[in-house]
Coordinates of C-alpha atoms in Angstrom, one line a residue:
Chain A
M1 CA 21.2 15.8 14.9
S2 CA 18.0 15.4 16.9
L3 CA 15.1 13.4 15.5
E4 CA 11.4 13.8 16.1
N5 CA 9.4 10.6 16.0
I6 CA 6.0 11.3 14.3
S7 CA 4.5 7.7 13.9
S8 CA 5.2 4.1 14.9
N9 CA 3.5 1.0 13.7
R10 CA 4.2 -2.6 14.5
S11 CA 4.7 -4.5 11.2
F12 CA 5.7 -8.1 10.7
G13 CA 7.2 -8.3 14.2
G14 CA 9.3 -5.2 13.6
W15 CA 8.5 -1.5 13.5
H16 CA 7.7 1.1 10.9
K17 CA 8.5 4.6 12.1
Q18 CA 8.5 8.0 10.6
Y19 CA 10.8 10.8 11.8
T20 CA 11.6 14.5 10.9
H21 CA 14.9 16.2 11.4
T22 CA 16.5 19.5 10.4
S23 CA 18.8 18.8 7.5
R24 CA 22.0 21.0 7.3
T25 CA 22.4 19.7 3.7
V26 CA 19.1 20.8 2.2
H27 CA 18.4 23.6 4.7
S28 CA 14.9 22.4 5.7
N29 CA 13.0 19.8 7.7
M30 CA 13.2 16.4 6.2
R31 CA 11.0 13.4 6.9
F32 CA 12.0 9.8 6.4
A33 CA 10.6 6.4 7.3
I34 CA 12.5 3.4 8.6
F35 CA 11.5 -0.3 8.9
L36 CA 13.4 -2.0 11.7
P37 CA 13.2 -5.8 11.5
P38 CA 12.7 -7.8 14.7
Q39 CA 16.3 -8.9 14.7
A40 CA 17.7 -5.3 15.1
S41 CA 19.2 -4.5 18.5
E42 CA 22.2 -2.7 19.9
S43 CA 24.0 -6.1 20.1
N44 CA 22.9 -7.1 16.6
R45 CA 23.1 -4.2 14.3
V46 CA 21.5 -5.0 11.0
P47 CA 22.4 -3.9 7.4
V48 CA 20.3 -1.2 5.7
L49 CA 18.6 -1.0 2.3
Y50 CA 18.1 2.6 1.2
W51 CA 15.0 3.0 -1.0
L52 CA 14.6 6.1 -3.3
S53 CA 11.2 6.9 -4.5
G54 CA 9.9 8.3 -7.8
L55 CA 8.3 11.6 -8.9
T56 CA 5.5 12.9 -6.6
C57 CA 6.3 10.4 -3.9
S58 CA 7.2 10.9 -0.2
D59 CA 8.7 8.5 2.4
E60 CA 5.2 6.8 2.6
N61 CA 4.6 5.3 -0.8
F62 CA 7.1 2.4 -0.6
M63 CA 6.4 1.7 3.0
Q64 CA 2.6 1.4 2.5
K65 CA 2.4 -0.2 -1.0
A66 CA 5.5 -2.3 -1.7
G67 CA 4.8 -5.1 0.6
A68 CA 8.5 -5.2 1.5
H69 CA 8.3 -5.6 5.3
R70 CA 7.6 -9.3 5.2
V71 CA 10.8 -10.4 3.6
A72 CA 12.9 -7.7 5.2
A73 CA 11.7 -9.0 8.6
E74 CA 12.6 -12.5 7.5
L75 CA 16.1 -11.5 6.3
G76 CA 16.9 -9.0 9.1
I77 CA 17.3 -6.0 6.8
A78 CA 16.3 -2.4 7.8
I79 CA 14.8 -0.3 5.1
V80 CA 15.2 3.5 5.0
A81 CA 13.0 5.6 2.7
P82 CA 13.8 9.4 2.5
D83 CA 11.5 12.0 0.9
T84 CA 12.1 12.9 -2.8
S85 CA 13.0 16.5 -2.2
P86 CA 13.0 19.2 0.4
R87 CA 9.4 20.3 1.1
G88 CA 7.8 23.4 2.7
D89 CA 6.6 26.9 2.1
N90 CA 10.1 28.3 1.8
I91 CA 11.3 25.7 -0.8
P92 CA 11.3 27.0 -4.4
D93 CA 9.1 24.9 -6.6
D94 CA 8.2 24.5 -10.3
P95 CA 6.5 27.8 -11.2
E96 CA 3.5 25.9 -12.7
G97 CA 3.4 23.3 -9.9
A98 CA 4.3 20.5 -12.4
Y99 CA 4.8 17.0 -10.9
D100 CA 8.2 16.4 -12.6
F101 CA 10.3 19.3 -11.2
G102 CA 10.9 21.0 -7.9
I103 CA 9.1 19.7 -4.8
G104 CA 8.7 15.9 -5.0
A105 CA 11.2 15.8 -7.9
G106 CA 14.7 16.4 -6.5
F107 CA 16.4 13.9 -8.9
Y108 CA 19.0 13.0 -6.2
L109 CA 21.5 15.5 -7.4
N110 CA 23.3 18.6 -6.1
A111 CA 21.8 21.6 -7.8
T112 CA 24.2 24.3 -8.9
E113 CA 21.8 26.9 -10.2
A114 CA 19.9 29.5 -8.2
P115 CA 17.4 29.4 -6.6
W116 CA 17.6 25.6 -6.5
N117 CA 21.2 25.3 -5.3
R118 CA 20.5 26.3 -1.6
F119 CA 18.0 23.5 -1.1
Y120 CA 18.1 20.8 -3.7
H121 CA 21.1 18.8 -2.6
M122 CA 19.4 15.4 -2.4
Y123 CA 22.6 13.7 -3.6
D124 CA 24.6 14.8 -0.6
Y125 CA 21.6 14.2 1.7
V126 CA 21.3 10.5 0.6
V127 CA 25.0 9.8 0.3
K128 CA 26.3 11.5 3.4
E129 CA 23.8 13.1 5.9
L130 CA 21.1 10.5 6.0
P131 CA 23.3 7.4 6.6
A132 CA 25.1 9.3 9.4
V133 CA 21.8 10.2 11.0
I134 CA 20.5 6.6 10.6
E135 CA 23.7 5.0 12.0
A136 CA 23.8 7.4 14.9
H137 CA 20.2 6.8 16.0
F138 CA 19.2 3.2 15.1
P139 CA 20.6 -0.3 15.7
V140 CA 22.0 -0.6 12.2
S141 CA 25.4 -1.3 10.8
D142 CA 27.2 0.7 8.1
V143 CA 26.6 -2.1 5.6
K144 CA 24.4 -0.7 2.9
A145 CA 22.6 -1.5 -0.3
I146 CA 20.4 0.9 -2.4
S147 CA 17.4 0.6 -4.6
G148 CA 14.6 2.8 -6.1
H149 CA 11.8 3.3 -8.6
S150 CA 11.8 5.5 -11.7
M151 CA 13.4 8.8 -10.7
G152 CA 14.5 6.9 -7.5
G153 CA 15.9 4.1 -9.7
H154 CA 18.0 6.8 -11.4
G155 CA 19.1 8.0 -8.0
A156 CA 20.0 4.5 -6.8
L157 CA 22.0 3.6 -9.9
T158 CA 23.9 7.0 -10.1
I159 CA 24.7 7.0 -6.3
A160 CA 25.9 3.4 -6.4
L161 CA 28.0 4.0 -9.5
K162 CA 29.6 7.0 -7.9
N163 CA 30.1 5.5 -4.5
S164 CA 30.8 1.9 -5.2
D165 CA 32.8 1.4 -1.9
D166 CA 29.8 2.4 0.2
Y167 CA 27.2 -0.1 -1.1
R168 CA 27.2 -3.8 -1.5
S169 CA 24.6 -4.0 -4.3
V170 CA 22.2 -1.9 -6.2
S171 CA 18.8 -2.5 -7.9
A172 CA 16.1 -0.5 -9.5
F173 CA 12.5 -0.8 -10.8
S174 CA 11.7 1.1 -14.0
P175 CA 14.7 3.5 -13.6
I176 CA 15.4 6.6 -15.7
V177 CA 18.8 5.4 -16.9
N178 CA 19.7 8.1 -19.4
P179 CA 18.2 11.3 -18.0
A180 CA 20.6 13.5 -20.1
A181 CA 18.7 12.3 -23.1
V182 CA 15.0 12.2 -22.1
P183 CA 12.4 14.9 -21.4
W184 CA 12.1 14.4 -17.6
G185 CA 15.9 14.7 -17.3
E186 CA 16.3 17.5 -19.7
K187 CA 13.8 19.6 -17.8
A188 CA 15.2 18.8 -14.4
F189 CA 18.9 19.0 -15.3
S190 CA 18.7 22.2 -17.3
N191 CA 17.1 23.9 -14.3
Y192 CA 19.1 22.3 -11.5
L193 CA 22.5 22.1 -13.3
G194 CA 22.3 24.7 -16.1
E195 CA 22.6 24.5 -19.8
D196 CA 26.1 23.0 -20.0
R197 CA 25.2 19.4 -20.8
K198 CA 28.7 18.1 -19.9
T199 CA 27.8 18.6 -16.2
W200 CA 24.7 16.5 -16.6
L201 CA 26.8 13.4 -17.3
E202 CA 27.7 13.4 -13.6
Y203 CA 24.2 12.2 -12.9
D204 CA 23.6 10.0 -15.9
S205 CA 23.9 6.2 -15.4
C206 CA 24.7 5.5 -19.1
A207 CA 27.7 7.8 -18.8
L208 CA 28.7 6.8 -15.3
I209 CA 28.7 3.0 -16.0
K210 CA 31.4 3.5 -18.6
K211 CA 33.7 5.1 -16.0
A212 CA 33.0 2.7 -13.2
E213 CA 36.2 1.1 -11.9
K214 CA 34.5 -1.3 -9.4
H215 CA 31.5 -3.5 -10.4
L216 CA 28.6 -3.8 -8.0
P217 CA 26.0 -6.5 -8.3
M218 CA 23.2 -4.7 -10.3
L219 CA 19.6 -5.9 -10.8
I220 CA 17.0 -4.0 -12.8
D221 CA 13.3 -4.9 -13.4
Q222 CA 11.3 -3.2 -16.1
G223 CA 7.7 -3.8 -17.1
D224 CA 7.1 -3.9 -20.9
G225 CA 3.7 -2.4 -20.4
D226 CA 5.1 0.7 -18.7
Q227 CA 3.7 3.9 -20.3
F228 CA 7.0 5.7 -19.8
L229 CA 9.2 2.9 -21.2
H230 CA 10.0 4.3 -24.7
E231 CA 10.1 8.1 -24.1
Q232 CA 11.6 8.4 -20.6
L233 CA 13.1 5.1 -19.3
K234 CA 15.0 3.5 -22.3
P235 CA 16.6 0.6 -20.4
G236 CA 18.2 -0.6 -23.6
N237 CA 20.6 2.5 -23.5
L238 CA 22.0 1.3 -20.1
L239 CA 22.2 -2.3 -21.3
Q240 CA 24.2 -1.2 -24.3
A241 CA 26.5 1.1 -22.2
A242 CA 27.0 -1.8 -19.7
E243 CA 28.0 -4.2 -22.5
E244 CA 30.4 -1.7 -24.0
A245 CA 32.0 -1.2 -20.5
G246 CA 32.0 -4.8 -19.6
Y247 CA 29.8 -4.1 -16.6
P248 CA 27.7 -7.0 -15.5
L249 CA 24.0 -6.0 -15.3
E250 CA 20.9 -8.2 -15.0
L251 CA 18.0 -6.4 -16.7
R252 CA 14.7 -8.3 -16.6
M253 CA 11.8 -7.3 -18.8
Q254 CA 8.6 -8.3 -17.1
E255 CA 5.7 -9.0 -19.5
G256 CA 2.6 -6.8 -19.1
Y257 CA 3.7 -4.9 -16.0
D258 CA 3.3 -1.2 -15.8
H259 CA 4.9 1.7 -13.8
S260 CA 2.8 1.2 -10.6
Y261 CA 3.4 -0.2 -7.2
Y262 CA 1.6 -3.3 -8.2
F263 CA 4.7 -4.0 -10.4
I264 CA 7.1 -3.2 -7.5
S265 CA 5.2 -5.4 -5.0
S266 CA 5.2 -8.3 -7.5
F267 CA 9.0 -8.4 -7.6
I268 CA 10.3 -6.7 -4.4
E269 CA 10.9 -10.1 -2.8
D270 CA 13.4 -10.9 -5.6
H271 CA 15.2 -7.6 -4.9
L272 CA 15.3 -8.1 -1.1
R273 CA 16.7 -11.6 -1.5
F274 CA 19.3 -10.3 -4.1
H275 CA 20.4 -7.6 -1.7
G276 CA 20.2 -10.0 1.3
E277 CA 22.8 -12.2 -0.3
H278 CA 25.3 -9.3 -0.7
L279 CA 24.5 -7.7 2.7
K280 CA 25.6 -10.8 4.6
Chain B
M1 CA -25.5 -4.5 -15.8
S2 CA -22.8 -2.9 -17.9
L3 CA -19.4 -2.3 -16.4
E4 CA -16.8 0.4 -17.2
N5 CA -13.2 -0.6 -16.7
I6 CA -11.2 2.3 -15.4
S7 CA -7.8 0.8 -14.6
S8 CA -5.8 -2.4 -15.1
N9 CA -2.5 -3.4 -13.5
R10 CA -0.7 -6.7 -13.8
S11 CA 0.1 -8.0 -10.3
F12 CA 1.7 -11.2 -9.2
G13 CA 0.9 -12.8 -12.6
G14 CA -2.8 -11.9 -12.3
W15 CA -4.7 -8.6 -12.7
H16 CA -5.9 -5.8 -10.5
K17 CA -8.7 -4.0 -12.2
Q18 CA -11.2 -1.2 -11.2
Y19 CA -14.7 -0.8 -12.6
T20 CA -17.7 1.4 -12.2
H21 CA -21.3 0.5 -12.7
T22 CA -24.7 1.9 -12.1
S23 CA -26.2 0.2 -9.0
R24 CA -29.9 -0.2 -8.9
T25 CA -29.6 -1.0 -5.1
V26 CA -27.9 2.2 -4.0
H27 CA -29.1 4.4 -6.9
S28 CA -25.7 5.7 -7.8
N29 CA -22.5 4.8 -9.6
M30 CA -20.4 2.4 -7.6
R31 CA -16.7 1.6 -8.0
F32 CA -15.2 -1.7 -7.1
A33 CA -11.8 -3.4 -7.5
I34 CA -11.1 -7.0 -8.3
F35 CA -7.9 -9.1 -8.2
L36 CA -8.0 -12.0 -10.6
P37 CA -5.4 -14.6 -9.9
P38 CA -3.4 -16.1 -12.8
Q39 CA -5.4 -19.4 -12.5
A40 CA -8.8 -17.7 -13.3
S41 CA -10.3 -18.6 -16.7
E42 CA -13.7 -19.5 -18.2
S43 CA -12.8 -23.2 -17.8
N44 CA -11.4 -22.7 -14.3
R45 CA -13.7 -20.4 -12.4
V46 CA -12.1 -19.4 -9.1
P47 CA -13.7 -18.7 -5.7
V48 CA -14.0 -15.1 -4.4
L49 CA -13.1 -13.5 -1.1
Y50 CA -15.1 -10.3 -0.6
W51 CA -13.2 -7.6 1.4
L52 CA -15.1 -4.8 3.2
S53 CA -13.1 -1.8 4.1
G54 CA -13.3 0.5 7.1
L55 CA -14.4 4.1 7.7
T56 CA -13.0 6.7 5.1
C57 CA -11.8 3.9 2.7
S58 CA -12.7 3.2 -0.9
D59 CA -12.0 0.1 -3.0
E60 CA -8.3 1.2 -3.2
N61 CA -7.0 0.9 0.4
F62 CA -6.9 -2.8 0.7
M63 CA -5.7 -3.5 -2.9
Q64 CA -2.8 -1.0 -2.5
K65 CA -1.8 -1.6 1.1
A66 CA -2.7 -5.1 2.3
G67 CA -0.1 -7.1 0.3
A68 CA -2.8 -9.7 -0.4
H69 CA -2.2 -10.4 -4.1
R70 CA 0.8 -12.6 -3.5
V71 CA -1.0 -15.3 -1.6
A72 CA -4.2 -14.9 -3.5
A73 CA -2.3 -15.6 -6.7
E74 CA -0.7 -18.6 -5.1
L75 CA -4.0 -20.0 -3.9
G76 CA -6.1 -19.1 -6.9
I77 CA -8.5 -16.9 -5.1
A78 CA -10.1 -13.7 -6.6
I79 CA -10.6 -10.8 -4.2
V80 CA -13.4 -8.2 -4.7
A81 CA -13.3 -4.9 -2.8
P82 CA -16.4 -2.6 -3.0
D83 CA -16.5 1.0 -1.9
T84 CA -17.7 1.7 1.6
S85 CA -20.8 3.7 0.6
P86 CA -22.4 5.4 -2.3
R87 CA -20.5 8.4 -3.4
G88 CA -21.2 11.6 -5.4
D89 CA -22.7 15.1 -5.3
N90 CA -26.2 13.7 -5.1
I91 CA -25.6 11.5 -2.1
P92 CA -26.6 12.9 1.3
D93 CA -23.6 13.1 3.7
D94 CA -22.9 13.9 7.3
P95 CA -23.9 17.6 7.7
E96 CA -20.5 18.4 9.2
G97 CA -18.6 16.1 6.9
A98 CA -17.5 13.8 9.7
Y99 CA -15.5 10.8 8.8
D100 CA -17.7 8.3 10.7
F101 CA -21.1 8.8 9.1
G102 CA -22.4 9.2 5.5
I103 CA -20.1 9.0 2.5
G104 CA -17.3 6.6 3.3
A105 CA -19.3 5.2 6.2
G106 CA -22.2 3.1 4.9
F107 CA -21.9 0.5 7.7
Y108 CA -23.1 -2.3 5.4
L109 CA -26.8 -2.0 6.4
N110 CA -30.0 -1.0 4.7
A111 CA -31.0 2.4 6.0
T112 CA -34.7 2.9 6.8
E113 CA -34.7 6.6 7.6
A114 CA -34.9 9.6 5.2
P115 CA -32.8 10.9 3.5
W116 CA -30.5 8.0 3.9
N117 CA -32.9 5.2 2.9
R118 CA -32.8 5.9 -0.9
F119 CA -29.1 5.4 -1.2
Y120 CA -27.5 3.7 1.8
H121 CA -28.4 0.1 1.1
M122 CA -24.8 -1.3 1.3
Y123 CA -26.1 -4.5 2.9
D124 CA -28.2 -5.5 -0.1
Y125 CA -25.5 -4.2 -2.4
V126 CA -22.8 -6.5 -0.9
V127 CA -25.1 -9.5 -0.3
K128 CA -27.0 -9.5 -3.6
E129 CA -26.2 -7.1 -6.3
L130 CA -22.4 -7.1 -6.3
P131 CA -22.0 -11.0 -6.3
A132 CA -24.4 -11.1 -9.2
V133 CA -22.4 -8.5 -11.1
I134 CA -19.1 -10.3 -10.3
E135 CA -20.3 -13.7 -11.3
A136 CA -21.8 -12.4 -14.5
H137 CA -18.7 -10.6 -15.7
F138 CA -15.6 -12.5 -14.4
P139 CA -14.3 -16.1 -14.5
V140 CA -15.3 -16.8 -10.9
S141 CA -17.5 -19.4 -9.2
D142 CA -20.3 -18.7 -6.7
V143 CA -18.1 -20.1 -3.9
K144 CA -17.5 -17.1 -1.5
A145 CA -15.8 -16.1 1.7
I146 CA -15.9 -12.6 3.3
S147 CA -13.5 -10.5 5.4
G148 CA -13.0 -6.9 6.4
H149 CA -11.5 -4.3 8.7
S150 CA -13.1 -2.2 11.4
M151 CA -16.4 -1.1 10.1
G152 CA -15.8 -3.6 7.3
G153 CA -15.1 -6.3 9.9
H154 CA -18.5 -5.5 11.3
G155 CA -19.9 -5.8 7.8
A156 CA -18.2 -9.1 7.2
L157 CA -19.3 -10.7 10.5
T158 CA -23.0 -9.5 10.3
I159 CA -23.4 -10.4 6.6
A160 CA -21.9 -13.9 7.2
L161 CA -24.0 -14.5 10.3
K162 CA -27.2 -13.5 8.4
N163 CA -26.3 -15.4 5.3
S164 CA -24.4 -18.4 6.5
D165 CA -25.4 -20.5 3.4
D166 CA -23.8 -18.1 1.1
Y167 CA -20.2 -18.0 2.5
R168 CA -17.8 -20.8 3.4
S169 CA -15.9 -18.8 6.0
V170 CA -15.6 -15.3 7.6
S171 CA -12.7 -13.4 9.1
A172 CA -12.1 -9.9 10.3
F173 CA -9.4 -7.5 11.4
S174 CA -10.2 -5.1 14.3
P175 CA -14.0 -5.4 13.8
I176 CA -16.7 -3.3 15.4
V177 CA -18.4 -6.3 17.0
N178 CA -21.0 -4.6 19.1
P179 CA -22.0 -1.4 17.2
A180 CA -25.3 -1.1 19.1
A181 CA -23.3 -0.3 22.2
V182 CA -20.4 1.9 21.0
P183 CA -20.2 5.6 19.8
W184 CA -19.5 4.9 16.1
G185 CA -22.5 2.5 15.9
E186 CA -24.8 4.7 18.0
K187 CA -24.2 7.6 15.7
A188 CA -24.6 5.6 12.5
F189 CA -27.5 3.4 13.5
S190 CA -29.6 6.2 15.1
N191 CA -29.4 8.1 11.8
Y192 CA -29.7 5.2 9.3
L193 CA -32.1 3.1 11.3
G194 CA -33.8 5.5 13.7
E195 CA -34.2 5.6 17.5
D196 CA -35.8 2.1 18.0
R197 CA -32.7 0.2 19.3
K198 CA -34.4 -3.1 18.7
T199 CA -33.9 -2.6 14.9
W200 CA -30.2 -2.1 15.5
L201 CA -29.7 -5.7 16.7
E202 CA -30.2 -6.8 13.1
Y203 CA -26.8 -5.4 12.4
D204 CA -25.0 -6.2 15.6
S205 CA -22.7 -9.3 15.6
C206 CA -23.0 -9.8 19.4
A207 CA -26.8 -10.1 19.0
L208 CA -26.7 -12.1 15.7
I209 CA -24.2 -14.7 16.9
K210 CA -26.7 -15.8 19.6
K211 CA -29.3 -16.5 16.9
A212 CA -27.0 -18.2 14.4
E213 CA -28.2 -21.7 13.5
K214 CA -25.3 -22.7 11.3
H215 CA -21.7 -22.2 12.4
L216 CA -19.2 -20.8 9.9
P217 CA -15.4 -21.0 10.4
M218 CA -14.6 -17.5 12.0
L219 CA -11.2 -15.9 12.5
I220 CA -10.6 -12.5 14.1
D221 CA -7.3 -10.7 14.6
Q222 CA -7.2 -7.7 16.9
G223 CA -4.1 -5.6 17.8
D224 CA -3.8 -4.8 21.5
G225 CA -2.1 -1.5 20.7
D226 CA -5.2 -0.4 18.7
Q227 CA -6.3 3.1 19.7
F228 CA -10.0 2.2 19.2
L229 CA -9.9 -1.1 21.1
H230 CA -11.6 -0.2 24.4
E231 CA -14.1 2.4 23.2
Q232 CA -15.3 1.2 19.8
L233 CA -14.2 -2.4 19.1
K234 CA -14.7 -4.4 22.3
P235 CA -13.9 -7.9 20.9
G236 CA -14.4 -9.4 24.4
N237 CA -18.1 -8.7 24.0
L238 CA -18.2 -11.0 20.9
L239 CA -16.1 -13.6 22.6
Q240 CA -18.5 -13.7 25.5
A241 CA -21.6 -13.9 23.2
A242 CA -20.0 -16.6 21.2
E243 CA -19.2 -18.6 24.3
E244 CA -22.8 -18.3 25.5
A245 CA -24.1 -19.4 22.1
G246 CA -21.6 -22.2 21.7
Y247 CA -20.3 -20.6 18.5
P248 CA -16.7 -21.5 17.7
L249 CA -14.6 -18.4 17.2
E250 CA -10.9 -17.9 17.0
L251 CA -10.0 -14.4 18.4
R252 CA -6.3 -13.7 18.3
M253 CA -4.9 -10.7 20.2
Q254 CA -1.7 -9.5 18.5
E255 CA 0.7 -7.8 20.8
G256 CA 1.6 -4.2 20.0
Y257 CA -0.3 -3.9 16.7
D258 CA -2.5 -0.9 15.9
H259 CA -5.5 -0.2 13.7
S260 CA -3.5 0.5 10.5
Y261 CA -2.8 -1.4 7.3
Y262 CA 0.6 -2.4 8.7
F263 CA -1.4 -4.6 11.0
I264 CA -3.5 -6.0 8.2
S265 CA -0.5 -6.7 6.0
S266 CA 1.3 -8.5 8.8
F267 CA -1.5 -11.1 9.1
I268 CA -3.4 -11.1 5.8
E269 CA -1.5 -14.3 4.7
D270 CA -3.0 -16.2 7.7
H271 CA -6.5 -15.0 6.7
L272 CA -6.1 -16.0 3.0
R273 CA -4.8 -19.4 3.9
F274 CA -7.7 -19.8 6.4
H275 CA -10.2 -18.9 3.7
G276 CA -8.3 -21.0 1.1
E277 CA -8.8 -24.1 3.2
H278 CA -12.6 -23.6 3.3
L279 CA -13.0 -22.4 -0.3
K280 CA -11.6 -25.6 -1.7

């Protein structure tokens, strides 16, 4: 489990750093970014917020654009941002290079269908391998929360719902909450998981929330000016499923906001303080 | 003076918008971005901070990466970020496509040498045309401050020193303070202005500060881990010139910080509050 450091930037008294490592889970080199707040040291291991990004993104988008370091530095929370898929010349990709499948679009699942199933195991990477790497190499504790945007909001919600003992809290911006029933999810799941739609429900928040035994604090922000709201995101489906299941969920509709990082940066402070309360 | 709106994003209760317009000063289409805080209206025109970006940048870098909207929204300050040069197939560029001259590297001067002198008039564009466009089309007042990074820090300092009645305050991150004496400046000025080095001093902060009749509030932040510090930036030269001239200047050396936007985002709040005091 050796890491290669490829960049370091001082930020708000802490450090932003990028690393690559060879992942045994996705059989390729993976890059991730970590923000270490000034409080982090071997004698003061800090909790970690995992951030999962959306379609087309890498480890860089959130770190550069979300404006999250200020409050993470204040609260003493590390942030880890993995890439959104394996990446490289040997990784199978959408045959037409589309943005919504293949490289940059791993959907945080374990693919079962060839040729995707050798590489596209982003679920196991985020749930198991990455936290082990992070906890072995950095001054962080095993106290975790998880958040994400769009496809990464889907990842954060599904991973938290399936591993509720591993995370203290979960939040999302503009998440794909019902991928089994929308075009982005139908394309990705039919390729990664095959045509048996029952298997898709293992990665669908609207299905998973009905089976959840333990309730995690859950916060979702959604812009009502988001171009993907009605066709791909459908937050009302999760709200309805949560109500049927008696699962407490705070869904905030934010007037006029779109799908961009300007939306995320406007509300990331609320999410960090929400997680900060539960990471104590 | 018609503007074409090409993007709009709600941000911190205000708006980030991008526009293009045909500039009579640089004889090409120019793009700029504006952040309008929630307080801005026809009956409450707000002051403007002009932000000048560094080499290779466009109007987007600062708006996406600096995390400036939060405090600008709190203080009721608009921010305008122009491009760093004219841009397009008809614009002459560095023959080898280097990053430090030509497109993306206008150096905020009025070129006198062919073929640059028809297009590269970024000084007049920033000082005259752009504020006229902004004040004609948006709910802003004519109360202005100016700031920038690296080449844009050079632009902010030289423009403020030469037009001290037009700006209330000036600040810079990692500015090129003595371009007439460093490689970036020598390459750009010899091409844009010709070989007579006396003409270069019209765009050199170390020379201009000695001639300044009116003193503006001036704040500079410089990371001591900046890879360009000793060869290209040389803030000590400006500090010495300011002391000789009796010009008050606050230069803050920031330990461990580099030349990136992680540095800018860490201290932009201080700059916004500094300008906010003088824009009242």
